[in-house]
Amino acid sequence: MHNSNRWAAVALFMALVGLPMGAFAEPTKLPVGYRSAQTLATQDASVLQVLEDQRISAQLHKDSWGNGLDEDSFDEPGDLVEHPLLNARLRLLSASGEVLASEELGYPLAQVEKAPIKGLPETVYFLTIDQTAPMGSYSGPATQLLLPSRQQLTPLNYKSADAKVEPLTLAQTGKAAWQIATPAEGGADELLQVSSFMDGDGDDDFATRFETYRFVDGQWQATSSQKAGYWDAENEFPARTAFP
């Protein structure tokens, strides 16, 4: 039966038995070349959906996460020359399957999860985009915060000490890491980010930055400090006292 005829028949049946149309809403179509890699129901009954190139299986996603995804990862790498990998997309769907918002994410792998941050007035979600390059230690998964009930797929911003407002992005690389921390004095959880980078002309000239993101007066705010020295992912995460 043709799709239009099929759904007309469904509509007639539901009208006869008194069911609302939303009870059997037509499934939301996927863009050509994509598979639904993840769906996550939100607190307000909407759904966050991650789409990835259909050539990236769930197992390949798992094996490649944080390791870099290149042509050697595929059984038929030659196909990527004529048909490069599609970048992941994030969609926000209503309970009935309507696409409320959609964003292309710039890289092939992504995932979403409910953020386990305590003390916030509303539930936020982590969107992590795997930006790992096949080589090097300065790239890796980058995490942003989403508030679908208010901002849909627009990432949350933070205000820096110099009053600049920018998207809050947390890096996990060979020379950067972050954690959620509960302040001893109470209040909302904080986000701690440590990162190390070249700071001079010599091979051993490194500096390490310590950043704290706090939710204050309805907005994320950042403070930071910096000292000479090197940190990488093989080291223990710095003590809370290292952060401002």
Short mmCIF file of N, CA and C in Angstrom, two decimals, residues 95-224:
data_model
loop_
_atom_site.label_atom_id
_atom_site.label_comp_id
_atom_site.label_asym_id
_atom_site.label_seq_id
_atom_site.Cartn_x
_atom_site.Cartn_y
_atom_site.Cartn_z
N ALA A 95 7.34 14.94 21.42
CA ALA A 95 6.85 13.61 21.82
C ALA A 95 6.17 12.89 20.66
N SER A 96 5.63 13.65 19.71
CA SER A 96 4.95 13.05 18.56
C SER A 96 5.89 12.81 17.38
N GLY A 97 7.19 13.17 17.54
CA GLY A 97 8.15 12.91 16.48
C GLY A 97 8.46 14.09 15.57
N GLU A 98 7.86 15.25 15.82
CA GLU A 98 8.14 16.43 15.00
C GLU A 98 9.56 16.94 15.29
N VAL A 99 10.29 17.32 14.24
CA VAL A 99 11.63 17.87 14.41
C VAL A 99 11.52 19.32 14.84
N LEU A 100 11.92 19.61 16.08
CA LEU A 100 11.85 20.96 16.62
C LEU A 100 13.11 21.76 16.31
N ALA A 101 14.24 21.09 16.25
CA ALA A 101 15.52 21.75 15.96
C ALA A 101 16.50 20.69 15.48
N SER A 102 17.47 21.12 14.66
CA SER A 102 18.46 20.20 14.12
C SER A 102 19.77 20.95 13.92
N GLU A 103 20.87 20.31 14.32
CA GLU A 103 22.19 20.94 14.19
C GLU A 103 23.19 19.94 13.63
N GLU A 104 23.98 20.39 12.64
CA GLU A 104 25.10 19.59 12.16
C GLU A 104 26.28 19.86 13.09
N LEU A 105 27.00 18.82 13.49
CA LEU A 105 27.96 18.92 14.59
C LEU A 105 29.42 19.02 14.16
N GLY A 106 29.70 18.94 12.87
CA GLY A 106 31.05 19.20 12.39
C GLY A 106 32.01 18.03 12.43
N TYR A 107 31.66 16.94 13.11
CA TYR A 107 32.48 15.74 13.22
C TYR A 107 31.58 14.52 13.15
N PRO A 108 32.12 13.34 12.80
CA PRO A 108 31.27 12.17 12.59
C PRO A 108 30.67 11.53 13.84
N LEU A 109 31.31 11.69 15.00
CA LEU A 109 30.87 10.98 16.21
C LEU A 109 30.39 11.96 17.28
N ALA A 110 29.27 11.60 17.92
CA ALA A 110 28.74 12.44 19.00
C ALA A 110 27.88 11.59 19.91
N GLN A 111 27.61 12.09 21.11
CA GLN A 111 26.70 11.41 22.02
C GLN A 111 26.13 12.43 23.01
N VAL A 112 24.97 12.08 23.60
CA VAL A 112 24.32 12.95 24.58
C VAL A 112 24.03 12.15 25.85
N GLU A 113 23.95 12.85 26.97
CA GLU A 113 23.59 12.22 28.23
C GLU A 113 23.05 13.29 29.18
N LYS A 114 22.24 12.85 30.12
CA LYS A 114 21.78 13.75 31.17
C LYS A 114 22.97 14.11 32.04
N ALA A 115 23.18 15.40 32.26
CA ALA A 115 24.34 15.84 33.04
C ALA A 115 24.10 15.60 34.52
N PRO A 116 24.98 14.85 35.19
CA PRO A 116 24.80 14.57 36.63
C PRO A 116 25.28 15.71 37.50
N ILE A 117 24.78 16.91 37.21
CA ILE A 117 25.17 18.10 37.97
C ILE A 117 24.07 18.39 38.98
N LYS A 118 24.42 18.42 40.24
CA LYS A 118 23.43 18.66 41.29
C LYS A 118 23.31 20.15 41.60
N GLY A 119 22.09 20.56 41.97
CA GLY A 119 21.88 21.92 42.46
C GLY A 119 21.43 22.94 41.43
N LEU A 120 21.26 22.53 40.16
CA LEU A 120 20.80 23.46 39.14
C LEU A 120 19.27 23.55 39.16
N PRO A 121 18.71 24.70 38.78
CA PRO A 121 17.25 24.84 38.79
C PRO A 121 16.54 23.99 37.74
N GLU A 122 17.24 23.62 36.67
CA GLU A 122 16.65 22.81 35.61
C GLU A 122 17.66 21.77 35.14
N THR A 123 17.15 20.69 34.57
CA THR A 123 18.02 19.61 34.09
C THR A 123 18.74 20.04 32.82
N VAL A 124 20.04 19.85 32.79
CA VAL A 124 20.82 20.12 31.59
C VAL A 124 21.39 18.81 31.06
N TYR A 125 21.85 18.84 29.82
CA TYR A 125 22.35 17.64 29.16
C TYR A 125 23.72 17.93 28.58
N PHE A 126 24.57 16.92 28.61
CA PHE A 126 25.89 17.03 28.00
C PHE A 126 25.81 16.57 26.55
N LEU A 127 26.25 17.41 25.64
CA LEU A 127 26.49 17.02 24.24
C LEU A 127 27.99 16.93 24.06
N THR A 128 28.48 15.74 23.73
CA THR A 128 29.91 15.55 23.53
C THR A 128 30.17 15.19 22.08
N ILE A 129 31.02 15.98 21.44
CA ILE A 129 31.40 15.78 20.04
C ILE A 129 32.85 15.30 20.02
N ASP A 130 33.08 14.15 19.43
CA ASP A 130 34.43 13.60 19.42
C ASP A 130 35.26 14.28 18.33
N GLN A 131 36.15 15.15 18.75
CA GLN A 131 37.00 15.90 17.82
C GLN A 131 38.42 15.33 17.78
N THR A 132 38.57 14.06 18.17
CA THR A 132 39.89 13.44 18.23
C THR A 132 40.49 13.28 16.84
N ALA A 133 41.72 13.75 16.67
CA ALA A 133 42.46 13.55 15.43
C ALA A 133 43.22 12.22 15.52
N PRO A 134 43.52 11.60 14.37
CA PRO A 134 44.25 10.32 14.40
C PRO A 134 45.59 10.41 15.11
N MET A 135 46.22 11.60 15.12
CA MET A 135 47.50 11.77 15.80
C MET A 135 47.48 13.08 16.58
N GLY A 136 48.33 13.15 17.61
CA GLY A 136 48.44 14.37 18.40
C GLY A 136 47.73 14.24 19.73
N SER A 137 48.07 15.12 20.67
CA SER A 137 47.52 15.03 22.02
C SER A 137 46.73 16.27 22.42
N TYR A 138 46.44 17.14 21.45
CA TYR A 138 45.71 18.36 21.78
C TYR A 138 44.26 18.31 21.32
N SER A 139 43.81 17.17 20.82
CA SER A 139 42.42 17.05 20.39
C SER A 139 41.76 15.91 21.16
N GLY A 140 40.43 15.92 21.17
CA GLY A 140 39.69 14.89 21.88
C GLY A 140 38.22 15.27 21.98
N PRO A 141 37.45 14.54 22.74
CA PRO A 141 36.03 14.85 22.90
C PRO A 141 35.83 16.22 23.57
N ALA A 142 34.89 17.00 23.03
CA ALA A 142 34.55 18.31 23.57
C ALA A 142 33.09 18.30 24.00
N THR A 143 32.83 18.74 25.22
CA THR A 143 31.50 18.65 25.81
C THR A 143 30.91 20.03 26.02
N GLN A 144 29.66 20.19 25.58
CA GLN A 144 28.89 21.42 25.82
C GLN A 144 27.64 21.09 26.62
N LEU A 145 27.02 22.10 27.17
CA LEU A 145 25.81 21.93 27.98
C LEU A 145 24.60 22.41 27.20
N LEU A 146 23.53 21.61 27.24
CA LEU A 146 22.28 21.95 26.56
C LEU A 146 21.15 22.05 27.56
N LEU A 147 20.22 22.95 27.29
CA LEU A 147 19.00 23.10 28.07
C LEU A 147 17.84 23.09 27.08
N PRO A 148 17.44 21.88 26.62
CA PRO A 148 16.45 21.78 25.54
C PRO A 148 15.13 22.47 25.84
N SER A 149 14.68 22.45 27.09
CA SER A 149 13.38 23.03 27.42
C SER A 149 13.34 24.54 27.21
N ARG A 150 14.49 25.20 27.19
CA ARG A 150 14.54 26.66 27.02
C ARG A 150 15.28 27.08 25.75
N GLN A 151 16.45 26.51 25.54
CA GLN A 151 17.31 26.96 24.43
C GLN A 151 17.38 25.97 23.29
N GLN A 152 16.58 24.92 23.35
CA GLN A 152 16.61 23.86 22.34
C GLN A 152 18.04 23.36 22.19
N LEU A 153 18.68 23.52 21.02
CA LEU A 153 20.02 22.95 20.81
C LEU A 153 21.13 24.00 20.88
N THR A 154 20.81 25.20 21.37
CA THR A 154 21.84 26.23 21.53
C THR A 154 22.62 25.96 22.81
N PRO A 155 23.95 25.78 22.74
CA PRO A 155 24.73 25.49 23.95
C PRO A 155 24.65 26.62 24.96
N LEU A 156 24.76 26.27 26.23
CA LEU A 156 24.78 27.27 27.29
C LEU A 156 26.09 28.04 27.26
N ASN A 157 26.02 29.32 27.61
CA ASN A 157 27.20 30.18 27.65
C ASN A 157 27.71 30.33 29.07
N TYR A 158 28.91 30.88 29.18
CA TYR A 158 29.44 31.29 30.47
C TYR A 158 29.99 32.69 30.33
N LYS A 159 30.11 33.39 31.45
CA LYS A 159 30.71 34.73 31.45
C LYS A 159 32.07 34.66 32.11
N SER A 160 33.09 35.14 31.40
CA SER A 160 34.46 35.10 31.92
C SER A 160 34.71 36.27 32.87
N ALA A 161 35.88 36.27 33.47
CA ALA A 161 36.22 37.32 34.42
C ALA A 161 36.24 38.70 33.76
N ASP A 162 36.53 38.74 32.45
CA ASP A 162 36.54 40.03 31.75
C ASP A 162 35.21 40.31 31.06
N ALA A 163 34.15 39.60 31.50
CA ALA A 163 32.76 39.85 31.08
C ALA A 163 32.44 39.37 29.67
N LYS A 164 33.34 38.63 29.02
CA LYS A 164 33.02 38.05 27.72
C LYS A 164 32.07 36.87 27.91
N VAL A 165 31.14 36.71 26.98
CA VAL A 165 30.17 35.62 27.04
C VAL A 165 30.44 34.67 25.87
N GLU A 166 30.73 33.40 26.19
CA GLU A 166 31.09 32.42 25.17
C GLU A 166 30.47 31.07 25.52
N PRO A 167 30.32 30.16 24.53
CA PRO A 167 29.81 28.83 24.84
C PRO A 167 30.72 28.10 25.81
N LEU A 168 30.13 27.44 26.79
CA LEU A 168 30.90 26.68 27.78
C LEU A 168 31.28 25.34 27.15
N THR A 169 32.57 25.12 26.93
CA THR A 169 33.05 23.90 26.30
C THR A 169 34.15 23.28 27.16
N LEU A 170 33.99 22.00 27.47
CA LEU A 170 34.93 21.27 28.31
C LEU A 170 35.72 20.29 27.45
N ALA A 171 37.04 20.33 27.56
CA ALA A 171 37.91 19.51 26.71
C ALA A 171 38.46 18.30 27.46
N GLN A 172 38.50 17.17 26.76
CA GLN A 172 39.12 15.95 27.28
C GLN A 172 40.14 15.48 26.24
N THR A 173 41.40 15.79 26.45
CA THR A 173 42.46 15.47 25.49
C THR A 173 43.65 14.87 26.24
N GLY A 174 44.74 14.69 25.51
CA GLY A 174 45.95 14.22 26.17
C GLY A 174 46.52 15.22 27.14
N LYS A 175 46.16 16.49 27.00
CA LYS A 175 46.69 17.55 27.86
C LYS A 175 45.58 18.39 28.49
N ALA A 176 44.39 17.82 28.58
CA ALA A 176 43.27 18.54 29.21
C ALA A 176 42.29 17.52 29.77
N ALA A 177 41.65 17.89 30.89
CA ALA A 177 40.65 17.02 31.50
C ALA A 177 39.72 17.89 32.34
N TRP A 178 38.56 17.33 32.65
CA TRP A 178 37.60 18.07 33.48
C TRP A 178 36.84 17.11 34.39
N GLN A 179 36.29 17.68 35.44
CA GLN A 179 35.51 16.92 36.41
C GLN A 179 34.39 17.78 36.96
N ILE A 180 33.36 17.10 37.50
CA ILE A 180 32.32 17.76 38.28
C ILE A 180 32.73 17.70 39.74
N ALA A 181 32.59 18.82 40.45
CA ALA A 181 32.97 18.86 41.86
C ALA A 181 31.85 19.49 42.68
N THR A 182 31.61 18.94 43.86
CA THR A 182 30.62 19.48 44.78
C THR A 182 31.33 20.38 45.78
N PRO A 183 30.99 21.66 45.84
CA PRO A 183 31.68 22.57 46.75
C PRO A 183 31.40 22.23 48.22
N ALA A 184 32.41 22.36 49.05
CA ALA A 184 32.28 22.01 50.47
C ALA A 184 31.28 22.92 51.17
N GLU A 185 31.17 24.16 50.70
CA GLU A 185 30.28 25.12 51.34
C GLU A 185 28.84 25.01 50.85
N GLY A 186 28.57 24.05 49.97
CA GLY A 186 27.21 23.85 49.47
C GLY A 186 26.95 24.62 48.18
N GLY A 187 25.76 24.47 47.65
CA GLY A 187 25.41 25.13 46.40
C GLY A 187 25.53 24.17 45.23
N ALA A 188 25.33 24.70 44.03
CA ALA A 188 25.36 23.87 42.83
C ALA A 188 26.76 23.32 42.57
N ASP A 189 26.80 22.15 41.96
CA ASP A 189 28.09 21.56 41.58
C ASP A 189 28.86 22.51 40.67
N GLU A 190 30.18 22.39 40.71
CA GLU A 190 31.07 23.18 39.86
C GLU A 190 31.70 22.29 38.80
N LEU A 191 32.22 22.91 37.75
CA LEU A 191 32.94 22.21 36.70
C LEU A 191 34.40 22.67 36.74
N LEU A 192 35.30 21.71 36.85
CA LEU A 192 36.73 22.01 36.93
C LEU A 192 37.42 21.55 35.65
N GLN A 193 38.21 22.44 35.04
CA GLN A 193 38.93 22.14 33.81
C GLN A 193 40.42 22.43 34.00
N VAL A 194 41.27 21.44 33.71
CA VAL A 194 42.71 21.65 33.73
C VAL A 194 43.23 21.47 32.31
N SER A 195 44.19 22.30 31.89
CA SER A 195 44.76 22.17 30.55
C SER A 195 46.19 22.66 30.55
N SER A 196 47.02 22.00 29.76
CA SER A 196 48.43 22.34 29.67
C SER A 196 48.76 22.71 28.24
N PHE A 197 49.65 23.69 28.04
CA PHE A 197 49.92 24.20 26.69
C PHE A 197 51.32 24.82 26.64
N MET A 198 51.85 24.93 25.43
CA MET A 198 53.15 25.56 25.24
C MET A 198 53.06 27.04 25.60
N ASP A 199 54.07 27.53 26.33
CA ASP A 199 54.07 28.93 26.75
C ASP A 199 55.49 29.48 26.68
N GLY A 200 56.03 29.52 25.47
CA GLY A 200 57.39 29.98 25.27
C GLY A 200 58.00 29.32 24.05
N ASP A 201 59.26 29.60 23.81
CA ASP A 201 59.93 29.08 22.62
C ASP A 201 60.62 27.74 22.85
N GLY A 202 60.92 27.40 24.08
CA GLY A 202 61.63 26.16 24.37
C GLY A 202 60.71 24.96 24.40
N ASP A 203 61.28 23.78 24.15
CA ASP A 203 60.50 22.55 24.15
C ASP A 203 59.89 22.25 25.52
N ASP A 204 60.50 22.75 26.56
CA ASP A 204 60.03 22.47 27.91
C ASP A 204 59.24 23.62 28.52
N ASP A 205 58.93 24.62 27.71
CA ASP A 205 58.21 25.78 28.23
C ASP A 205 56.71 25.52 28.18
N PHE A 206 56.16 25.02 29.27
CA PHE A 206 54.73 24.74 29.36
C PHE A 206 54.11 25.52 30.51
N ALA A 207 52.82 25.76 30.38
CA ALA A 207 52.03 26.34 31.46
C ALA A 207 50.77 25.50 31.62
N THR A 208 50.22 25.53 32.80
CA THR A 208 48.99 24.80 33.09
C THR A 208 47.95 25.77 33.62
N ARG A 209 46.75 25.69 33.04
CA ARG A 209 45.66 26.58 33.44
C ARG A 209 44.62 25.79 34.23
N PHE A 210 44.11 26.40 35.28
CA PHE A 210 43.08 25.81 36.12
C PHE A 210 41.84 26.69 36.06
N GLU A 211 40.72 26.13 35.62
CA GLU A 211 39.50 26.91 35.45
C GLU A 211 38.36 26.29 36.27
N THR A 212 37.57 27.15 36.87
CA THR A 212 36.39 26.73 37.62
C THR A 212 35.16 27.43 37.05
N TYR A 213 34.14 26.63 36.71
CA TYR A 213 32.87 27.17 36.23
C TYR A 213 31.84 27.00 37.34
N ARG A 214 31.21 28.11 37.75
CA ARG A 214 30.19 28.09 38.80
C ARG A 214 28.88 28.66 38.27
N PHE A 215 27.77 28.08 38.74
CA PHE A 215 26.46 28.59 38.36
C PHE A 215 26.03 29.61 39.42
N VAL A 216 26.06 30.89 39.04
CA VAL A 216 25.80 31.98 39.98
C VAL A 216 24.78 32.93 39.37
N ASP A 217 23.73 33.24 40.11
CA ASP A 217 22.70 34.19 39.67
C ASP A 217 22.17 33.85 38.29
N GLY A 218 21.90 32.57 38.07
CA GLY A 218 21.27 32.14 36.83
C GLY A 218 22.18 32.02 35.63
N GLN A 219 23.51 32.10 35.83
CA GLN A 219 24.43 32.01 34.70
C GLN A 219 25.73 31.32 35.14
N TRP A 220 26.33 30.57 34.20
CA TRP A 220 27.65 30.00 34.47
C TRP A 220 28.70 31.11 34.39
N GLN A 221 29.58 31.13 35.38
CA GLN A 221 30.66 32.11 35.42
C GLN A 221 31.98 31.38 35.62
N ALA A 222 33.06 31.94 35.06
CA ALA A 222 34.36 31.27 35.10
C ALA A 222 35.40 32.11 35.79
N THR A 223 36.25 31.45 36.55
CA THR A 223 37.46 32.05 37.10
C THR A 223 38.62 31.12 36.75
N SER A 224 39.82 31.67 36.60
CA SER A 224 40.96 30.84 36.20
C SER A 224 42.25 31.33 36.85
#
